[in-house]
Tab-separated table of C-alpha atoms and ligand atoms in Angstrom:
chain	number	residue	atom	x	y	z
Z	1	MET	CA	-36.996	26.806	-9.102
Z	2	MET	CA	-39.622	24.733	-10.829
Z	3	LEU	CA	-39.176	23.875	-14.529
Z	4	ILE	CA	-42.510	24.125	-16.378
Z	5	ASP	CA	-42.675	21.174	-18.634
Z	6	GLY	CA	-44.437	21.916	-21.869
Z	7	LYS	CA	-43.745	18.663	-23.475
Z	8	LEU	CA	-45.637	16.766	-20.619
Z	9	ILE	CA	-48.511	19.277	-20.511
Z	10	SER	CA	-48.947	19.055	-24.473
Z	11	ALA	CA	-48.899	15.296	-24.526
Z	12	LYS	CA	-51.802	15.582	-21.881
Z	13	VAL	CA	-53.811	18.091	-23.907
Z	14	LYS	CA	-53.077	15.752	-27.070
Z	15	ASP	CA	-54.566	12.731	-25.186
Z	16	GLU	CA	-57.565	14.582	-24.220
Z	17	VAL	CA	-58.008	15.898	-27.883
Z	18	LYS	CA	-57.801	12.257	-29.236
Z	19	ILE	CA	-60.490	11.140	-26.715
Z	20	LYS	CA	-62.691	13.984	-27.860
Z	21	ALA	CA	-61.996	13.204	-31.583
Z	22	LEU	CA	-62.872	9.807	-31.288
Z	23	ASN	CA	-66.220	10.567	-29.476
Z	24	LEU	CA	-67.028	13.226	-32.074
Z	25	ALA	CA	-66.346	10.688	-35.005
Z	26	LYS	CA	-68.818	8.248	-33.251
Z	27	GLN	CA	-71.378	11.029	-33.463
Z	28	GLY	CA	-70.563	11.398	-37.133
Z	29	VAL	CA	-68.488	14.276	-36.990
Z	30	VAL	CA	-64.833	13.625	-37.990
Z	31	PRO	CA	-62.942	16.808	-36.884
Z	32	CYS	CA	-60.880	18.029	-39.807
Z	33	LEU	CA	-58.287	20.823	-40.247
Z	34	ALA	CA	-57.250	22.117	-43.486
Z	35	VAL	CA	-53.735	23.641	-43.498
Z	36	ILE	CA	-52.571	25.625	-46.650
Z	37	LEU	CA	-49.032	26.272	-47.412
Z	38	VAL	CA	-47.667	28.645	-50.035
Z	39	GLY	CA	-44.032	28.516	-51.143
Z	40	GLU	CA	-41.063	26.437	-50.110
Z	41	ASP	CA	-39.962	28.188	-46.881
Z	42	LYS	CA	-38.089	25.450	-45.038
Z	43	ALA	CA	-39.329	26.413	-41.614
Z	44	SER	CA	-42.893	26.818	-42.820
Z	45	GLN	CA	-42.522	23.214	-44.388
Z	46	THR	CA	-41.515	21.816	-41.021
Z	47	TYR	CA	-44.300	23.397	-39.082
Z	48	VAL	CA	-46.834	22.123	-41.589
Z	49	ALA	CA	-45.357	18.693	-41.548
Z	50	SER	CA	-45.513	18.691	-37.738
Z	51	LYS	CA	-49.145	19.860	-37.738
Z	52	GLU	CA	-50.138	17.037	-40.115
Z	53	LYS	CA	-48.355	14.493	-38.048
Z	54	ALA	CA	-49.989	15.774	-34.721
Z	55	CYS	CA	-53.518	15.652	-36.549
Z	56	LYS	CA	-53.032	12.032	-37.392
Z	57	ALA	CA	-51.686	10.963	-33.949
Z	58	CYS	CA	-54.910	12.664	-32.418
Z	59	GLU	CA	-57.496	11.276	-34.973
Z	60	ILE	CA	-58.003	14.527	-36.729
Z	61	GLU	CA	-58.366	14.487	-40.498
Z	62	SER	CA	-55.916	16.755	-41.952
Z	63	LEU	CA	-56.134	18.207	-45.519
Z	64	ALA	CA	-52.875	19.649	-46.852
Z	65	TYR	CA	-52.843	22.388	-49.703
Z	66	LYS	CA	-49.316	22.914	-50.765
Z	67	LEU	CA	-49.167	25.728	-53.439
Z	68	SER	CA	-46.118	27.030	-55.173
Z	69	SER	CA	-44.701	30.480	-54.302
Z	70	ASP	CA	-46.142	32.087	-57.463
Z	71	THR	CA	-49.765	31.282	-56.577
Z	72	LYS	CA	-52.011	34.312	-57.186
Z	73	GLU	CA	-53.901	35.745	-54.364
Z	74	GLU	CA	-57.173	35.189	-56.108
Z	75	LYS	CA	-56.368	31.522	-56.214
Z	76	LEU	CA	-55.712	31.382	-52.379
Z	77	LEU	CA	-58.931	33.230	-51.787
Z	78	SER	CA	-60.925	30.855	-53.817
Z	79	ILE	CA	-59.563	27.835	-52.039
Z	80	ILE	CA	-60.478	29.488	-48.757
Z	81	ASP	CA	-63.748	30.147	-49.981
Z	82	GLU	CA	-64.387	26.636	-50.775
Z	83	LEU	CA	-63.212	25.237	-47.428
Z	84	ASN	CA	-65.405	28.003	-45.908
Z	85	LYS	CA	-68.406	26.296	-47.534
Z	86	ASP	CA	-67.187	22.679	-46.999
Z	87	GLU	CA	-69.220	21.512	-43.795
Z	88	ASN	CA	-66.854	18.774	-43.441
Z	89	VAL	CA	-63.975	21.155	-42.647
Z	90	ASP	CA	-63.544	22.571	-39.082
Z	91	GLY	CA	-60.426	24.502	-39.079
Z	92	ILE	CA	-58.690	26.440	-41.804
Z	93	LEU	CA	-55.086	27.679	-41.157
Z	94	VAL	CA	-52.868	29.607	-43.708
Z	95	GLN	CA	-49.141	29.038	-42.720
Z	96	LEU	CA	-47.478	32.422	-42.210
Z	97	PRO	CA	-45.529	34.138	-43.611
Z	98	LEU	CA	-47.151	34.364	-46.988
Z	99	PRO	CA	-44.976	35.478	-50.199
Z	100	LYS	CA	-44.911	39.385	-50.510
Z	101	HIS	CA	-47.206	39.787	-53.402
Z	102	ILE	CA	-49.978	38.294	-51.272
Z	103	ASP	CA	-51.843	40.543	-48.782
Z	104	THR	CA	-51.931	38.546	-45.527
Z	105	ASP	CA	-54.559	40.661	-43.867
Z	106	LYS	CA	-56.911	40.091	-46.820
Z	107	ILE	CA	-56.353	36.375	-46.726
Z	108	LEU	CA	-56.866	36.023	-42.934
Z	109	GLU	CA	-60.012	38.221	-43.172
Z	110	LYS	CA	-61.187	35.725	-45.800
Z	111	ILE	CA	-61.383	32.672	-43.368
Z	112	ASP	CA	-64.856	32.143	-41.689
Z	113	PRO	CA	-64.254	33.238	-38.130
Z	114	LYS	CA	-66.045	29.951	-37.141
Z	115	LYS	CA	-63.219	28.063	-38.691
Z	116	ASP	CA	-60.399	30.431	-37.858
Z	117	VAL	CA	-58.628	27.972	-35.328
Z	118	ASP	CA	-55.379	30.196	-35.292
Z	119	GLY	CA	-57.548	32.997	-33.989
Z	120	PHE	CA	-55.950	35.790	-36.202
Z	121	HIS	CA	-59.249	36.915	-37.791
Z	122	ALA	CA	-60.168	40.649	-36.510
Z	123	ILE	CA	-63.506	39.120	-35.507
Z	124	ASN	CA	-61.919	36.697	-32.912
Z	125	ALA	CA	-59.398	39.250	-31.974
Z	126	GLY	CA	-62.132	41.639	-31.101
Z	127	LYS	CA	-64.131	39.002	-29.223
Z	128	LEU	CA	-60.833	38.292	-27.178
Z	129	VAL	CA	-60.660	41.909	-26.304
Z	130	SER	CA	-64.298	41.961	-25.407
Z	131	GLY	CA	-64.069	38.950	-23.220
Z	132	LEU	CA	-66.323	37.056	-25.518
Z	133	ASP	CA	-65.959	33.382	-26.515
Z	134	GLY	CA	-64.156	32.967	-29.778
Z	135	PHE	CA	-60.908	31.506	-31.151
Z	136	VAL	CA	-57.636	32.595	-29.317
Z	137	PRO	CA	-54.163	32.394	-30.879
Z	138	CYS	CA	-52.691	29.040	-29.992
Z	139	THR	CA	-49.276	30.059	-28.411
Z	140	PRO	CA	-50.810	32.612	-25.753
Z	141	LEU	CA	-53.563	30.031	-25.245
Z	142	GLY	CA	-50.891	27.373	-24.641
Z	143	VAL	CA	-49.141	29.622	-21.983
Z	144	MET	CA	-52.506	30.207	-20.125
Z	145	ARG	CA	-52.790	26.405	-20.073
Z	146	LEU	CA	-49.389	25.918	-18.668
Z	147	LEU	CA	-50.035	28.429	-15.922
Z	148	LYS	CA	-53.288	26.729	-15.092
Z	149	GLU	CA	-51.607	23.216	-14.963
Z	150	TYR	CA	-49.002	24.472	-12.420
Z	151	ASP	CA	-51.694	26.286	-10.356
Z	152	ILE	CA	-50.086	29.654	-10.969
Z	153	GLU	CA	-52.412	32.548	-9.855
Z	154	THR	CA	-52.720	35.277	-12.117
Z	155	SER	CA	-55.272	37.313	-10.244
Z	156	GLY	CA	-54.001	40.663	-8.792
Z	157	LYS	CA	-50.282	39.713	-10.204
Z	158	ASN	CA	-48.173	42.182	-12.059
Z	159	ALA	CA	-47.719	40.666	-15.458
Z	160	VAL	CA	-45.257	42.135	-18.090
Z	161	ILE	CA	-45.341	41.096	-21.713
Z	162	ILE	CA	-42.241	41.862	-23.786
Z	163	GLY	CA	-43.537	42.128	-27.368
Z	164	ARG	CA	-46.866	43.296	-29.040
Z	165	SER	CA	-47.414	41.020	-32.022
Z	166	ASN	CA	-50.938	40.184	-32.962
Z	167	ILE	CA	-49.789	36.574	-32.744
Z	168	VAL	CA	-48.317	36.446	-29.214
Z	169	GLY	CA	-47.904	39.684	-27.266
Z	170	LYS	CA	-51.359	41.225	-27.804
Z	171	PRO	CA	-53.389	38.181	-27.209
Z	172	MET	CA	-51.274	37.115	-24.356
Z	173	ALA	CA	-51.962	40.728	-22.573
Z	174	ASN	CA	-55.733	40.088	-23.231
Z	175	LEU	CA	-55.814	36.632	-21.931
Z	176	LEU	CA	-53.868	37.688	-18.739
Z	177	LEU	CA	-56.022	40.861	-18.263
Z	178	ASN	CA	-59.161	38.596	-18.460
Z	179	ALA	CA	-57.605	36.577	-15.879
Z	180	ASN	CA	-57.218	39.655	-13.678
Z	181	ALA	CA	-53.651	40.181	-13.876
Z	182	THR	CA	-52.422	43.806	-14.057
Z	183	VAL	CA	-50.939	43.750	-17.292
Z	184	THR	CA	-48.069	45.850	-18.954
Z	185	ILE	CA	-47.217	45.455	-22.542
Z	186	THR	CA	-43.799	46.563	-23.662
Z	187	HIS	CA	-42.058	46.707	-26.970
Z	188	SER	CA	-39.054	48.167	-28.910
Z	189	LYS	CA	-39.785	51.779	-28.012
Z	190	THR	CA	-40.206	51.036	-24.170
Z	191	LYS	CA	-38.020	53.293	-21.970
Z	192	ASN	CA	-36.388	51.743	-18.808
Z	193	LEU	CA	-37.752	48.209	-19.519
Z	194	LYS	CA	-35.598	46.825	-16.725
Z	195	GLU	CA	-37.560	48.839	-14.088
Z	196	ILE	CA	-40.751	47.554	-15.568
Z	197	THR	CA	-39.756	43.822	-15.591
Z	198	LYS	CA	-38.066	44.154	-12.173
Z	199	ASN	CA	-41.582	44.819	-10.914
Z	200	ALA	CA	-43.234	41.728	-12.487
Z	201	ASP	CA	-44.692	38.698	-10.977
Z	202	ILE	CA	-45.105	37.102	-14.149
Z	203	ILE	CA	-42.909	37.910	-17.379
Z	204	VAL	CA	-43.613	36.616	-20.770
Z	205	ALA	CA	-40.819	37.057	-23.252
Z	206	ALA	CA	-41.972	37.230	-26.949
Z	207	ILE	CA	-39.356	39.165	-28.622
Z	208	GLY	CA	-37.270	36.942	-30.907
Z	209	LYS	CA	-33.832	37.778	-29.634
Z	210	PRO	CA	-31.716	35.226	-28.121
Z	211	HIS	CA	-31.023	35.644	-24.370
Z	212	PHE	CA	-32.774	39.036	-24.334
Z	213	LEU	CA	-34.157	38.787	-20.810
Z	214	THR	CA	-31.253	38.675	-18.477
Z	215	ALA	CA	-30.961	37.989	-14.725
Z	216	ASP	CA	-30.611	41.600	-13.656
Z	217	MET	CA	-33.969	42.374	-15.308
Z	218	VAL	CA	-35.998	39.853	-13.096
Z	219	SER	CA	-36.837	39.779	-9.461
Z	220	GLU	CA	-36.384	37.073	-6.881
Z	221	GLY	CA	-39.251	34.569	-7.341
Z	222	ALA	CA	-40.615	35.730	-10.614
Z	223	ILE	CA	-42.320	33.366	-12.895
Z	224	VAL	CA	-40.745	33.519	-16.520
Z	225	ILE	CA	-42.294	32.358	-19.533
Z	226	ASP	CA	-40.141	32.197	-22.725
Z	227	VAL	CA	-41.995	32.153	-26.125
Z	228	GLY	CA	-39.003	32.793	-28.086
Z	229	ILE	CA	-37.547	30.292	-30.638
Z	230	ASN	CA	-34.094	31.523	-32.026
Z	231	ARG	CA	-31.680	29.333	-34.059
Z	232	LEU	CA	-28.094	30.373	-33.083
Z	233	ASP	CA	-25.400	30.196	-35.820
Z	234	ASN	CA	-24.152	26.734	-34.370
Z	235	GLY	CA	-27.547	25.423	-34.832
Z	236	LYS	CA	-28.636	25.486	-31.203
Z	237	LEU	CA	-32.215	26.446	-30.418
Z	238	VAL	CA	-32.671	28.963	-27.638
Z	239	GLY	CA	-35.386	31.307	-26.415
Z	240	ASP	CA	-35.441	34.822	-25.592
Z	241	VAL	CA	-34.389	34.302	-21.943
Z	242	ASP	CA	-30.858	33.976	-20.645
Z	243	PHE	CA	-32.011	30.638	-19.107
Z	244	GLU	CA	-28.833	29.549	-17.514
Z	245	ASN	CA	-28.132	32.824	-15.661
Z	246	LEU	CA	-31.610	33.386	-14.651
Z	247	LYS	CA	-33.242	30.149	-13.689
Z	248	ASP	CA	-32.274	30.056	-10.010
Z	249	LYS	CA	-33.867	33.425	-9.504
Z	250	CYS	CA	-37.280	32.181	-10.702
Z	251	SER	CA	-40.038	30.383	-8.879
Z	252	TYR	CA	-41.044	28.943	-12.311
Z	253	ILE	CA	-39.468	29.096	-15.728
Z	254	THR	CA	-40.157	27.348	-19.086
Z	255	PRO	CA	-37.244	25.892	-20.986
Z	256	VAL	CA	-36.597	26.167	-24.885
Z	257	PRO	CA	-37.104	23.774	-26.380
Z	258	GLY	CA	-39.646	21.797	-24.511
Z	259	GLY	CA	-41.539	24.726	-22.860
Z	260	VAL	CA	-44.205	26.861	-24.776
Z	261	GLY	CA	-43.251	25.466	-28.122
Z	262	PRO	CA	-45.015	22.123	-28.025
Z	263	MET	CA	-48.076	23.725	-26.602
Z	264	THR	CA	-48.903	25.656	-29.689
Z	265	ILE	CA	-49.819	22.573	-31.939
Z	266	ALA	CA	-51.714	20.914	-28.833
Z	267	MET	CA	-53.746	24.121	-28.598
Z	268	LEU	CA	-54.337	24.233	-32.463
Z	269	LEU	CA	-55.715	20.743	-32.170
Z	270	ASN	CA	-57.893	21.507	-29.127
Z	271	ASN	CA	-59.296	24.361	-31.129
Z	272	THR	CA	-60.140	22.266	-34.143
Z	273	ILE	CA	-62.009	20.078	-31.507
Z	274	ILE	CA	-63.850	23.030	-30.269
Z	275	SER	CA	-64.972	23.873	-33.839
Z	276	ALA	CA	-66.045	20.168	-34.689
Z	277	THR	CA	-68.036	20.224	-31.399
Z	278	ASN	CA	-69.636	23.476	-32.561
Z	279	ARG	CA	-70.566	21.700	-35.851
Z	280	LEU	CA	-72.015	18.803	-34.132
Z	281	LYS	CA	-74.148	21.313	-32.018
Z	282	ARG	CA	-75.301	23.105	-35.321
Z	283	GLN	CA	-76.426	19.728	-36.817
Z	284	LYS	CA	-78.458	18.733	-33.916
C	301	NAP	P1	-42.584	39.681	-33.791
C	301	NAP	O1	-43.758	39.838	-34.619
C	301	NAP	O2	-41.199	40.000	-34.474
C	301	NAP	O3	-42.539	40.715	-32.482
C	301	NAP	C1	-41.484	40.886	-31.647
C	301	NAP	C2	-42.027	41.910	-30.603
C	301	NAP	O4	-40.886	42.129	-29.759
C	301	NAP	C3	-42.159	43.334	-31.091
C	301	NAP	O5	-43.465	43.826	-30.572
C	301	NAP	C4	-41.029	44.312	-30.909
C	301	NAP	O6	-41.392	45.512	-30.608
C	301	NAP	C5	-40.753	43.635	-29.727
C	301	NAP	N1	-39.188	43.825	-29.491
C	301	NAP	C6	-38.066	43.775	-30.351
C	301	NAP	N2	-37.005	44.312	-29.814
C	301	NAP	C7	-37.386	44.667	-28.562
C	301	NAP	C8	-36.547	45.321	-27.485
C	301	NAP	N3	-35.269	45.695	-27.790
C	301	NAP	N4	-37.346	45.568	-26.388
C	301	NAP	C9	-38.560	45.321	-26.104
C	301	NAP	N5	-39.368	44.825	-27.192
C	301	NAP	C10	-38.610	44.570	-28.264
C	301	NAP	O7	-42.334	38.356	-33.146
C	301	NAP	P2	-43.538	37.251	-32.588
C	301	NAP	O8	-44.164	36.703	-33.755
C	301	NAP	O9	-44.383	37.895	-31.553
C	301	NAP	O10	-42.651	36.182	-32.136
C	301	NAP	C11	-41.747	36.562	-30.841
C	301	NAP	C12	-40.765	35.201	-30.606
C	301	NAP	O11	-41.639	34.169	-30.297
C	301	NAP	C13	-40.097	34.707	-31.728
C	301	NAP	O12	-38.799	34.162	-31.334
C	301	NAP	C14	-40.855	33.649	-32.412
C	301	NAP	O13	-40.038	32.662	-33.227
C	301	NAP	C15	-41.529	33.012	-31.098
C	301	NAP	N6	-42.752	32.341	-31.398
C	301	NAP	C16	-42.825	31.105	-30.778
C	301	NAP	C17	-44.149	30.407	-30.988
C	301	NAP	C18	-44.212	29.153	-30.380
C	301	NAP	O14	-44.867	28.164	-30.910
C	301	NAP	N7	-43.426	28.865	-29.157
C	301	NAP	C19	-45.083	30.822	-31.822
C	301	NAP	C20	-45.015	32.225	-32.220
C	301	NAP	C21	-43.763	33.045	-32.048
C	301	NAP	P3	-42.226	46.527	-31.727
C	301	NAP	O15	-43.497	46.165	-31.918
C	301	NAP	O16	-41.742	47.956	-31.299
C	301	NAP	O17	-41.228	46.285	-33.059
């Protein structure tokens, strides 16, 4: 069994990002990411703080908008409108979830697809499905980078995704399909899940249920990618995979923490660099 080290690979990506950011700055383009947080959700505050810190470490300017939970939808739309127009802003990220009185789809569709570094806009989702260049959601993008770094072949492999969210499952499936895997997407209504996962060369678990994928669901030699982040009552952070009982059956496996998690921010920074590079090209 080989452990896939997301900490190590994310540090490598961040090093590359920093070099590219400094290079862009020399040419007059300082990469800039705007992050909007609405409300006081503790987890969201932590995520936003980590994103700001990572930007700083990688020479990316970060603009933080911290708005109260009673912020009106109109106000949020007008902030996004201003950021869309601001030539010095390369990426716009709205931290989810938003308070209930705000229409999330409406907000995400307001972001200029050219600055949609989270890859959640329907235009970017459509581009991914069509195999065209566009911004791709950071978590599945991070998974692809991990597979690449460990020389894991995807072409012709049976890949099974558990979970069909727009943030992880669906884009993950499209990325693996574009990389020539034979992809099965499973979800809560799937029958005989175990029969399907038993046939998989690669399993991506993105469910949100601790220890959901158990050893009996996996074949000898499978590659298991655990996207889940679950906090147990005792405060421990665990994934969607029963890591301890399953690890020895796998050829490769990601741990939680230290697997997919650290890749998400690294790929967000990388997407911001891509956007800043596009800005430089437009200016030339
Ligand atoms: P989500 O939107 O809640 O989606 C969960 C998916 O799991 C749904 O498609 C659901 O099916 C499916 N599911 C639930 N119970 C199932 C069952 N018994 N059998 C098969 N499928 C089942 O969650 P998400 O946003 O994709 O996130 C998934 C996990 O990844 C969470 O733990 C989240 O914290 C974590 N995550 C991590 C990162 C990172 O940076 N590493 C980023 C994003 C998310 P239905 O569609 O039928 O309901």
